[in-house]
mmCIF file of C-alpha atoms (C1' of nucleotides) in Angstrom:
data_model
loop_
_atom_site.group_PDB
_atom_site.id
_atom_site.type_symbol
_atom_site.label_atom_id
_atom_site.label_comp_id
_atom_site.label_asym_id
_atom_site.label_seq_id
_atom_site.Cartn_x
_atom_site.Cartn_y
_atom_site.Cartn_z
ATOM 1 C CA UNK X 1 126.251 86.904 67.880
ATOM 2 C CA UNK X 2 129.446 87.994 69.622
ATOM 3 C CA UNK X 3 131.490 87.048 66.563
ATOM 4 C CA UNK X 4 133.593 84.614 68.577
ATOM 5 C CA UNK X 5 132.068 81.194 69.227
ATOM 6 C CA UNK X 6 134.707 80.252 71.792
ATOM 7 C CA UNK X 7 133.947 83.322 73.854
ATOM 8 C CA UNK X 8 130.282 82.455 73.632
ATOM 9 C CA UNK X 9 131.011 78.979 74.900
ATOM 10 C CA UNK X 10 133.058 80.315 77.755
ATOM 11 C CA UNK X 11 130.318 82.729 78.729
ATOM 12 C CA UNK X 12 127.733 79.957 78.606
ATOM 13 C CA UNK X 13 129.921 77.706 80.726
ATOM 14 C CA UNK X 14 130.482 80.502 83.187
ATOM 15 C CA UNK X 15 126.743 80.990 83.423
ATOM 16 C CA UNK X 16 126.281 77.351 84.371
ATOM 17 C CA UNK X 17 129.094 77.435 86.878
ATOM 18 C CA UNK X 18 127.776 80.616 88.415
ATOM 19 C CA UNK X 19 124.431 78.901 88.738
ATOM 20 C CA UNK X 20 125.910 75.942 90.581
ATOM 21 C CA UNK X 21 128.079 78.085 92.737
ATOM 22 C CA UNK X 22 125.231 80.281 93.909
ATOM 23 C CA UNK X 23 123.191 77.138 94.434
ATOM 24 C CA UNK X 24 125.898 75.770 96.710
ATOM 25 C CA UNK X 25 126.128 79.086 98.458
ATOM 26 C CA UNK X 26 122.420 79.183 99.171
ATOM 27 C CA UNK X 27 122.432 75.576 100.338
ATOM 28 C CA UNK X 28 125.366 76.196 102.657
ATOM 29 C CA UNK X 29 123.635 79.252 104.086
ATOM 30 C CA UNK X 30 120.351 77.396 104.500
ATOM 31 C CA UNK X 31 122.155 74.566 106.255
ATOM 32 C CA UNK X 32 122.956 77.070 108.986
ATOM 33 C CA UNK X 33 119.498 78.592 108.975
ATOM 34 C CA UNK X 34 120.759 81.709 107.236
ATOM 35 C CA UNK X 35 119.690 83.582 104.148
ATOM 36 C CA UNK X 36 122.412 84.196 101.588
ATOM 37 C CA UNK X 37 122.818 87.826 102.594
ATOM 38 C CA UNK X 38 123.060 86.942 106.223
ATOM 39 C CA UNK X 39 125.708 84.340 105.424
ATOM 40 C CA UNK X 40 127.607 86.857 103.338
ATOM 41 C CA UNK X 41 127.593 89.385 106.163
ATOM 42 C CA UNK X 42 128.547 86.867 108.805
ATOM 43 C CA UNK X 43 131.327 85.525 106.597
ATOM 44 C CA UNK X 44 132.711 89.027 106.160
ATOM 45 C CA UNK X 45 132.798 89.583 109.904
ATOM 46 C CA UNK X 46 136.236 88.202 110.678
ATOM 47 C CA UNK X 47 136.999 91.758 111.716
ATOM 48 C CA UNK X 48 134.367 94.103 113.202
ATOM 49 C CA UNK X 49 132.903 96.319 110.485
ATOM 50 C CA UNK X 50 130.931 99.560 110.586
ATOM 51 C CA UNK X 51 127.555 99.441 108.884
ATOM 52 C CA UNK X 52 128.537 101.503 105.900
ATOM 53 C CA UNK X 53 131.411 99.140 105.142
ATOM 54 C CA UNK X 54 128.944 96.284 105.133
ATOM 55 C CA UNK X 55 126.714 98.250 102.788
ATOM 56 C CA UNK X 56 129.688 98.604 100.451
ATOM 57 C CA UNK X 57 130.455 94.932 100.716
ATOM 58 C CA UNK X 58 126.882 94.093 99.753
ATOM 59 C CA UNK X 59 126.706 96.841 97.158
ATOM 60 C CA UNK X 60 123.506 98.001 98.751
ATOM 61 C CA UNK X 61 122.107 100.976 100.649
ATOM 62 C CA UNK X 62 122.897 101.779 104.256
ATOM 63 C CA UNK X 63 119.185 101.717 105.012
ATOM 64 C CA UNK X 64 119.024 98.140 103.836
ATOM 65 C CA UNK X 65 121.839 97.031 106.089
ATOM 66 C CA UNK X 66 119.987 98.337 109.123
ATOM 67 C CA UNK X 67 117.305 95.708 108.652
ATOM 68 C CA UNK X 68 119.721 92.886 107.931
ATOM 69 C CA UNK X 69 121.717 93.616 111.058
ATOM 70 C CA UNK X 70 118.498 94.021 113.041
ATOM 71 C CA UNK X 71 117.541 90.472 112.177
ATOM 72 C CA UNK X 72 120.990 89.051 112.894
ATOM 73 C CA UNK X 73 121.137 90.911 116.174
ATOM 74 C CA UNK X 74 117.673 89.730 117.153
ATOM 75 C CA UNK X 75 119.002 86.194 116.836
ATOM 76 C CA UNK X 76 122.057 87.010 118.897
ATOM 77 C CA UNK X 77 124.500 86.352 116.085
ATOM 78 C CA UNK X 78 125.861 89.849 115.929
ATOM 79 C CA UNK X 79 126.302 92.877 118.123
ATOM 80 C CA UNK X 80 126.233 96.639 117.510
ATOM 81 C CA UNK X 81 129.175 98.119 119.316
ATOM 82 C CA UNK X 82 129.661 101.907 119.462
ATOM 83 C CA UNK X 83 132.933 103.171 118.078
ATOM 84 C CA UNK X 84 135.352 104.848 120.475
ATOM 85 C CA UNK X 85 136.688 107.513 118.186
ATOM 86 C CA UNK X 86 133.625 108.356 116.105
ATOM 87 C CA UNK X 87 130.326 108.247 117.910
ATOM 88 C CA UNK X 88 128.345 108.110 114.702
ATOM 89 C CA UNK X 89 129.750 104.704 113.898
ATOM 90 C CA UNK X 90 128.433 101.381 115.101
ATOM 91 C CA UNK X 91 130.825 98.515 114.638
ATOM 92 C CA UNK X 92 129.234 95.179 113.960
ATOM 93 C CA UNK X 93 130.918 92.251 115.600
ATOM 94 C CA UNK X 94 129.999 88.591 115.476
ATOM 95 C CA UNK X 95 129.002 87.030 118.772
ATOM 96 C CA UNK X 96 130.482 83.618 119.631
ATOM 97 C CA UNK X 97 127.267 82.032 118.336
ATOM 98 C CA UNK X 98 127.568 84.038 115.144
ATOM 99 C CA UNK X 99 131.183 83.030 114.707
ATOM 100 C CA UNK X 100 130.276 79.360 115.013
ATOM 101 C CA UNK X 101 127.633 79.664 112.324
ATOM 102 C CA UNK X 102 130.069 81.546 110.120
ATOM 103 C CA UNK X 103 132.655 78.820 110.502
ATOM 104 C CA UNK X 104 130.139 76.062 109.789
ATOM 105 C CA UNK X 105 128.923 77.981 106.798
ATOM 106 C CA UNK X 106 132.411 78.314 105.378
ATOM 107 C CA UNK X 107 133.064 74.646 105.931
ATOM 108 C CA UNK X 108 129.930 73.506 104.208
ATOM 109 C CA UNK X 109 130.520 75.960 101.396
ATOM 110 C CA UNK X 110 133.953 74.461 100.940
ATOM 111 C CA UNK X 111 132.547 70.983 100.681
ATOM 112 C CA UNK X 112 129.912 72.126 98.253
ATOM 113 C CA UNK X 113 132.400 73.929 96.059
ATOM 114 C CA UNK X 114 135.059 71.299 96.088
ATOM 115 C CA UNK X 115 133.507 68.997 93.491
ATOM 116 C CA UNK X 116 133.577 71.986 91.177
ATOM 117 C CA UNK X 117 137.323 71.949 91.446
ATOM 118 C CA UNK X 118 137.551 68.205 91.053
ATOM 119 C CA UNK X 119 140.242 68.373 88.429
ATOM 120 C CA UNK X 120 143.664 66.850 88.290
ATOM 121 C CA UNK X 121 146.101 68.868 90.419
ATOM 122 C CA UNK X 122 147.879 70.107 87.340
ATOM 123 C CA UNK X 123 144.596 71.183 85.808
ATOM 124 C CA UNK X 124 143.653 73.026 88.936
ATOM 125 C CA UNK X 125 146.898 74.950 88.802
ATOM 126 C CA UNK X 126 146.253 75.890 85.208
ATOM 127 C CA UNK X 127 142.678 76.869 86.018
ATOM 128 C CA UNK X 128 143.868 79.064 88.812
ATOM 129 C CA UNK X 129 146.187 80.877 86.433
ATOM 130 C CA UNK X 130 143.454 81.498 83.917
ATOM 131 C CA UNK X 131 140.931 82.644 86.477
ATOM 132 C CA UNK X 132 143.550 84.928 87.964
ATOM 133 C CA UNK X 133 144.051 86.468 84.542
ATOM 134 C CA UNK X 134 140.336 87.044 84.211
ATOM 135 C CA UNK X 135 140.146 88.668 87.588
ATOM 136 C CA UNK X 136 143.156 90.861 86.932
ATOM 137 C CA UNK X 137 141.816 91.694 83.498
ATOM 138 C CA UNK X 138 139.506 94.344 84.885
ATOM 139 C CA UNK X 139 140.013 97.512 86.866
ATOM 140 C CA UNK T 9 141.058 74.247 106.109
ATOM 141 C CA UNK T 10 140.308 72.312 102.914
ATOM 142 C CA UNK T 11 143.812 70.820 103.052
ATOM 143 C CA UNK T 12 144.563 71.957 99.519
ATOM 144 C CA UNK T 13 145.642 75.592 99.104
ATOM 145 C CA UNK T 14 145.248 75.497 95.350
ATOM 146 C CA UNK T 15 141.663 74.396 95.611
ATOM 147 C CA UNK T 16 141.095 77.157 98.118
ATOM 148 C CA UNK T 17 142.511 79.662 95.682
ATOM 149 C CA UNK T 18 140.339 78.383 92.883
ATOM 150 C CA UNK T 19 137.249 78.590 95.051
ATOM 151 C CA UNK T 20 138.126 82.135 96.080
ATOM 152 C CA UNK T 21 138.695 83.144 92.470
ATOM 153 C CA UNK T 22 135.432 81.566 91.459
ATOM 154 C CA UNK T 23 133.700 83.536 94.170
ATOM 155 C CA UNK T 24 135.044 86.774 92.738
ATOM 156 C CA UNK T 25 134.125 85.828 89.211
ATOM 157 C CA UNK T 26 130.653 84.798 90.262
ATOM 158 C CA UNK T 27 130.340 88.177 91.910
ATOM 159 C CA UNK T 28 131.261 90.046 88.774
ATOM 160 C CA UNK T 29 129.139 87.886 86.586
ATOM 161 C CA UNK T 30 126.025 88.391 88.662
ATOM 162 C CA UNK T 31 126.832 92.084 88.786
ATOM 163 C CA UNK T 32 126.891 92.191 85.004
ATOM 164 C CA UNK T 33 123.698 90.209 84.881
ATOM 165 C CA UNK T 34 121.918 92.621 87.173
ATOM 166 C CA UNK T 35 123.227 95.613 85.266
ATOM 167 C CA UNK T 36 122.143 94.166 81.951
ATOM 168 C CA UNK T 37 118.689 93.463 83.351
ATOM 169 C CA UNK T 38 118.424 96.925 84.886
ATOM 170 C CA UNK T 39 119.452 98.479 81.582
ATOM 171 C CA UNK T 40 116.218 97.080 80.188
ATOM 172 C CA UNK T 41 114.160 98.063 83.188
ATOM 173 C CA UNK T 42 113.976 94.479 84.354
ATOM 174 C CA UNK T 43 114.733 92.733 87.602
ATOM 175 C CA UNK T 44 117.112 89.811 87.361
ATOM 176 C CA UNK T 45 114.336 87.247 87.691
ATOM 177 C CA UNK T 46 112.298 88.961 85.037
ATOM 178 C CA UNK T 47 115.319 88.973 82.741
ATOM 179 C CA UNK T 48 115.938 85.319 83.436
ATOM 180 C CA UNK T 49 112.360 84.428 82.581
ATOM 181 C CA UNK T 50 112.275 86.552 79.475
ATOM 182 C CA UNK T 51 115.587 85.120 78.340
ATOM 183 C CA UNK T 52 114.250 81.593 78.751
ATOM 184 C CA UNK T 53 111.229 82.391 76.614
ATOM 185 C CA UNK T 54 112.635 81.578 73.195
ATOM 186 C CA UNK T 55 110.009 78.893 73.178
ATOM 187 C CA UNK T 56 106.633 79.250 74.973
ATOM 188 C CA UNK T 57 106.793 77.632 78.380
ATOM 189 C CA UNK T 58 104.113 76.508 80.825
ATOM 190 C CA UNK T 59 104.309 78.077 84.260
ATOM 191 C CA UNK T 60 105.542 74.971 86.017
ATOM 192 C CA UNK T 61 108.473 74.697 83.606
ATOM 193 C CA UNK T 62 109.397 78.256 84.485
ATOM 194 C CA UNK T 63 109.177 77.384 88.164
ATOM 195 C CA UNK T 64 111.627 74.553 87.528
ATOM 196 C CA UNK T 65 113.908 76.855 85.620
ATOM 197 C CA UNK T 66 113.937 79.306 88.518
ATOM 198 C CA UNK T 67 114.105 76.539 91.100
ATOM 199 C CA UNK T 68 111.195 78.164 92.860
ATOM 200 C CA UNK T 69 107.565 77.461 93.680
ATOM 201 C CA UNK T 70 104.740 77.617 91.184
ATOM 202 C CA UNK T 71 103.005 80.134 93.406
ATOM 203 C CA UNK T 72 105.951 82.455 93.095
ATOM 204 C CA UNK T 73 105.909 82.307 89.320
ATOM 205 C CA UNK T 74 102.313 83.481 89.264
ATOM 206 C CA UNK T 75 103.354 86.858 90.627
ATOM 207 C CA UNK T 76 106.384 87.197 88.391
ATOM 208 C CA UNK T 77 104.315 86.507 85.302
ATOM 209 C CA UNK T 78 101.572 88.817 86.570
ATOM 210 C CA UNK T 79 104.032 91.697 86.613
ATOM 211 C CA UNK T 80 105.504 90.879 83.223
ATOM 212 C CA UNK T 81 102.045 90.509 81.750
ATOM 213 C CA UNK T 82 100.901 93.786 83.290
ATOM 214 C CA UNK T 83 103.698 95.457 81.356
ATOM 215 C CA UNK T 84 102.717 93.713 78.153
ATOM 216 C CA UNK T 85 105.956 91.776 77.846
ATOM 217 C CA UNK T 86 104.431 88.376 78.111
ATOM 218 C CA UNK T 87 101.135 86.649 77.468
ATOM 219 C CA UNK T 88 99.279 83.766 79.118
ATOM 220 C CA UNK T 89 98.055 81.522 76.370
ATOM 221 C CA UNK T 90 95.830 78.538 77.150
ATOM 222 C CA UNK T 91 97.144 75.188 75.995
ATOM 223 C CA UNK T 92 95.177 73.334 73.346
ATOM 224 C CA UNK T 93 95.687 69.810 74.614
ATOM 225 C CA UNK T 94 95.702 70.351 78.369
ATOM 226 C CA UNK T 95 93.363 73.010 79.638
ATOM 227 C CA UNK T 96 95.122 73.212 82.995
ATOM 228 C CA UNK T 97 98.214 74.585 81.346
ATOM 229 C CA UNK T 98 98.906 78.200 80.483
ATOM 230 C CA UNK T 99 101.761 78.679 78.110
ATOM 231 C CA UNK T 100 103.754 81.830 78.584
ATOM 232 C CA UNK T 101 104.857 83.490 75.408
ATOM 233 C CA UNK T 102 106.873 86.648 74.968
ATOM 234 C CA UNK T 103 105.082 89.473 73.194
ATOM 235 C CA UNK T 104 106.999 91.348 70.474
ATOM 236 C CA UNK T 105 107.848 93.992 73.060
ATOM 237 C CA UNK T 106 109.059 91.310 75.428
ATOM 238 C CA UNK T 107 111.166 89.692 72.728
ATOM 239 C CA UNK T 108 112.858 93.005 71.995
ATOM 240 C CA UNK T 109 113.771 93.485 75.633
ATOM 241 C CA UNK T 110 115.041 89.922 75.818
ATOM 242 C CA UNK T 111 117.241 90.461 72.818
ATOM 243 C CA UNK T 112 118.613 93.743 74.155
ATOM 244 C CA UNK T 113 119.226 92.089 77.471
ATOM 245 C CA UNK T 114 121.202 89.267 75.911
ATOM 246 C CA UNK T 115 123.233 91.706 73.891
ATOM 247 C CA UNK T 116 124.169 93.868 76.822
ATOM 248 C CA UNK T 117 124.924 90.802 78.905
ATOM 249 C CA UNK T 118 127.276 89.644 76.177
ATOM 250 C CA UNK T 119 129.122 92.921 76.198
ATOM 251 C CA UNK T 120 129.324 92.906 79.961
ATOM 252 C CA UNK T 121 130.657 89.365 80.109
ATOM 253 C CA UNK T 122 133.113 89.663 77.282
ATOM 254 C CA UNK T 123 135.874 91.436 79.206
ATOM 255 C CA UNK T 124 135.824 88.476 81.576
ATOM 256 C CA UNK T 125 136.885 86.300 78.702
ATOM 257 C CA UNK T 126 139.501 88.765 77.536
ATOM 258 C CA UNK T 127 142.230 86.207 77.312
ATOM 259 C CA UNK T 128 144.452 85.182 74.437
ATOM 260 C CA UNK T 129 142.543 82.931 72.039
ATOM 261 C CA UNK T 130 144.617 79.946 73.048
ATOM 262 C CA UNK T 131 143.962 80.653 76.701
ATOM 263 C CA UNK T 132 140.276 80.899 76.067
ATOM 264 C CA UNK T 133 140.311 77.499 74.434
ATOM 265 C CA UNK T 134 142.115 76.024 77.404
ATOM 266 C CA UNK T 135 139.734 77.751 79.799
ATOM 267 C CA UNK T 136 136.790 76.351 77.945
ATOM 268 C CA UNK T 137 138.200 72.856 78.324
ATOM 269 C CA UNK T 138 138.697 73.235 82.038
ATOM 270 C CA UNK T 139 135.296 74.758 82.646
ATOM 271 C CA UNK T 140 133.739 72.003 80.601
ATOM 272 C CA UNK T 141 135.442 69.461 82.833
ATOM 273 C CA UNK T 142 134.067 71.184 85.883
ATOM 274 C CA UNK T 143 130.573 71.246 84.473
ATOM 275 C CA UNK T 144 130.740 67.595 83.416
ATOM 276 C CA UNK T 145 132.228 66.692 86.775
ATOM 277 C CA UNK T 146 128.843 66.632 88.443
ATOM 278 C CA UNK T 147 125.679 64.651 87.936
ATOM 279 C "C1'" DC P 21 135.091 129.146 117.243
ATOM 280 C "C1'" DA P 22 130.957 128.980 114.786
ATOM 281 C "C1'" DT P 23 128.521 127.330 111.160
ATOM 282 C "C1'" DG P 24 127.595 124.878 107.000
ATOM 283 C "C1'" DG P 25 128.476 120.813 104.733
ATOM 284 C "C1'" DA P 26 129.557 116.001 104.635
ATOM 285 C "C1'" DT P 27 129.102 111.359 106.825
ATOM 286 C "C1'" DG P 28 126.880 107.349 109.564
ATOM 287 C "C1'" DG P 29 122.874 105.339 110.818
ATOM 288 C "C1'" DT P 30 117.769 104.875 111.368
ATOM 289 C "C1'" DT P 31 112.871 105.211 109.905
ATOM 290 C "C1'" DC P 32 109.083 104.948 106.754
ATOM 291 C "C1'" DA P 33 106.700 103.776 102.634
ATOM 292 C "C1'" DT P 34 106.762 100.909 98.817
ATOM 293 C "C1'" DG P 35 107.759 97.023 95.714
ATOM 294 C "C1'" DC P 36 109.560 92.544 94.324
ATOM 295 C "C1'" DA P 37 110.817 87.789 95.262
ATOM 296 C "C1'" DG P 38 110.221 83.844 97.964
ATOM 297 C "C1'" DT P 39 107.740 80.177 100.984
ATOM 298 C "C1'" DC P 40 103.864 77.565 102.629
ATOM 299 C "C1'" DA P 41 99.106 76.036 102.971
ATOM 300 C "C1'" DA P 42 94.653 75.800 101.056
ATOM 301 C "C1'" DC P 43 91.932 75.814 97.135
ATOM 302 C "C1'" DT P 44 89.852 74.974 92.059
ATOM 303 C "C1'" DA P 45 90.021 72.869 87.769
ATOM 304 C "C1'" DA P 46 91.518 69.530 84.731
ATOM 305 C "C1'" DT P 47 93.714 65.203 83.621
ATOM 306 C "C1'" DC P 48 95.128 60.445 84.519
ATOM 307 C "C1'" DC P 49 94.673 55.887 86.099
ATOM 308 C "C1'" DT P 50 92.403 51.726 87.094
ATOM 309 C "C1'" DA I 15 82.960 56.463 87.911
ATOM 310 C "C1'" DG I 16 86.067 57.871 91.373
ATOM 311 C "C1'" DG I 17 90.385 58.826 93.610
ATOM 312 C "C1'" DA I 18 95.005 60.427 92.991
ATOM 313 C "C1'" DT I 19 97.956 63.658 90.654
ATOM 314 C "C1'" DT I 20 99.093 67.888 88.284
ATOM 315 C "C1'" DA I 21 98.608 73.070 86.864
ATOM 316 C "C1'" DG I 22 97.785 77.263 88.404
ATOM 317 C "C1'" DT I 23 96.014 80.765 91.704
ATOM 318 C "C1'" DT I 24 95.160 83.029 96.199
ATOM 319 C "C1'" DG I 25 96.340 84.783 100.747
ATOM 320 C "C1'" DA I 26 99.216 85.516 104.691
ATOM 321 C "C1'" DC I 27 103.715 86.295 105.851
ATOM 322 C "C1'" DT I 28 108.930 87.132 105.625
ATOM 323 C "C1'" DG I 29 113.242 89.022 103.728
ATOM 324 C "C1'" DC I 30 115.740 91.976 100.707
ATOM 325 C "C1'" DA I 31 116.062 96.263 98.283
ATOM 326 C "C1'" DT I 32 115.413 101.325 97.138
ATOM 327 C "C1'" DG I 33 114.615 106.253 97.986
ATOM 328 C "C1'" DA I 34 113.492 110.173 100.762
ATOM 329 C "C1'" DA I 35 113.479 112.388 105.075
ATOM 330 C "C1'" DC I 36 115.589 112.833 109.294
ATOM 331 C "C1'" DC I 37 119.212 113.056 113.625
ATOM 332 C "C1'" DA I 38 123.480 113.070 115.344
ATOM 333 C "C1'" DT I 39 128.102 113.650 114.818
ATOM 334 C "C1'" DC I 40 132.173 115.076 112.760
ATOM 335 C "C1'" DC I 41 135.057 118.226 110.039
ATOM 336 C "C1'" DA I 42 136.668 122.230 107.468
ATOM 337 C "C1'" DT I 43 137.102 126.835 106.542
ATOM 338 C "C1'" DG I 44 136.231 131.593 107.078
#
DNA sequence: CATGGATGGTTCATGCAGTCAACTAATCCT
DNA sequence: AGGATTAGTTGACTGCATGAACCATCCATG
């Protein structure tokens, strides 16, 4: 269809890899009793973030984030902290408990993803180059 | 953390690429008025499939598939057709309308994904090799 | 400095996707 | 024939997502 069979192959391979990757992601999240969105939020919370930044991060609506944070806060993993300078803003910060889960999540994601990169060192370097090109290739 | 900085880089790059890919997927689905799951199902329906096969495909429960097919059927994109040999089974088959949407979806997914593979032909070949290794690398 | 417009967050209603448990119907196995 | 297994559905419940309406706060400009 797309004229170029190699491109088609690459796209198909990417589809499979994406599938595995998201599978690993979900498994890693579940291993910490988190949904994927919750894991994503918690993982992004190295620095406190206002709600609307989180909405951006998730490419979703502010109204949606309210609920997600509600649930995380109800479990004591996250805290709404009023901003000093701008009283409209609530900064979300991970509690110690939340930080632990985030760290465990990242670790188990790493383990899950590692087999994917089980290539010879030289191959991994080459792969990194190519992926970097792909990433740079767009705006 | 994972000892190997190159692996870390590769994982991070993969994460970004996965992100873009799923973004494209969602956009392509939305362009046909479909949710991502609906698009996935419709795309898998080159051949009629019994519900439980679809559940496998989606890695979800049979009970979940019931609802998904309900909605597709309500829109006339899909049809429940009783199986001749095994009367427990309902084979799901795309209606002409459904097939059109599936084809449009695939086309617009192709266009969306193509920029990702916008590498020199030689690079694409090399990338295909590496991705193939990754895919083969697991059970 | 007052006011009108933008921004940050919440609420509400609605819909889809997902799980789990309980159920019916049909098939398989012996 | 009868018990286990398999296919699909139903119902109750949760989480994620959107869109519209709404406060509160901030900010710009007249």
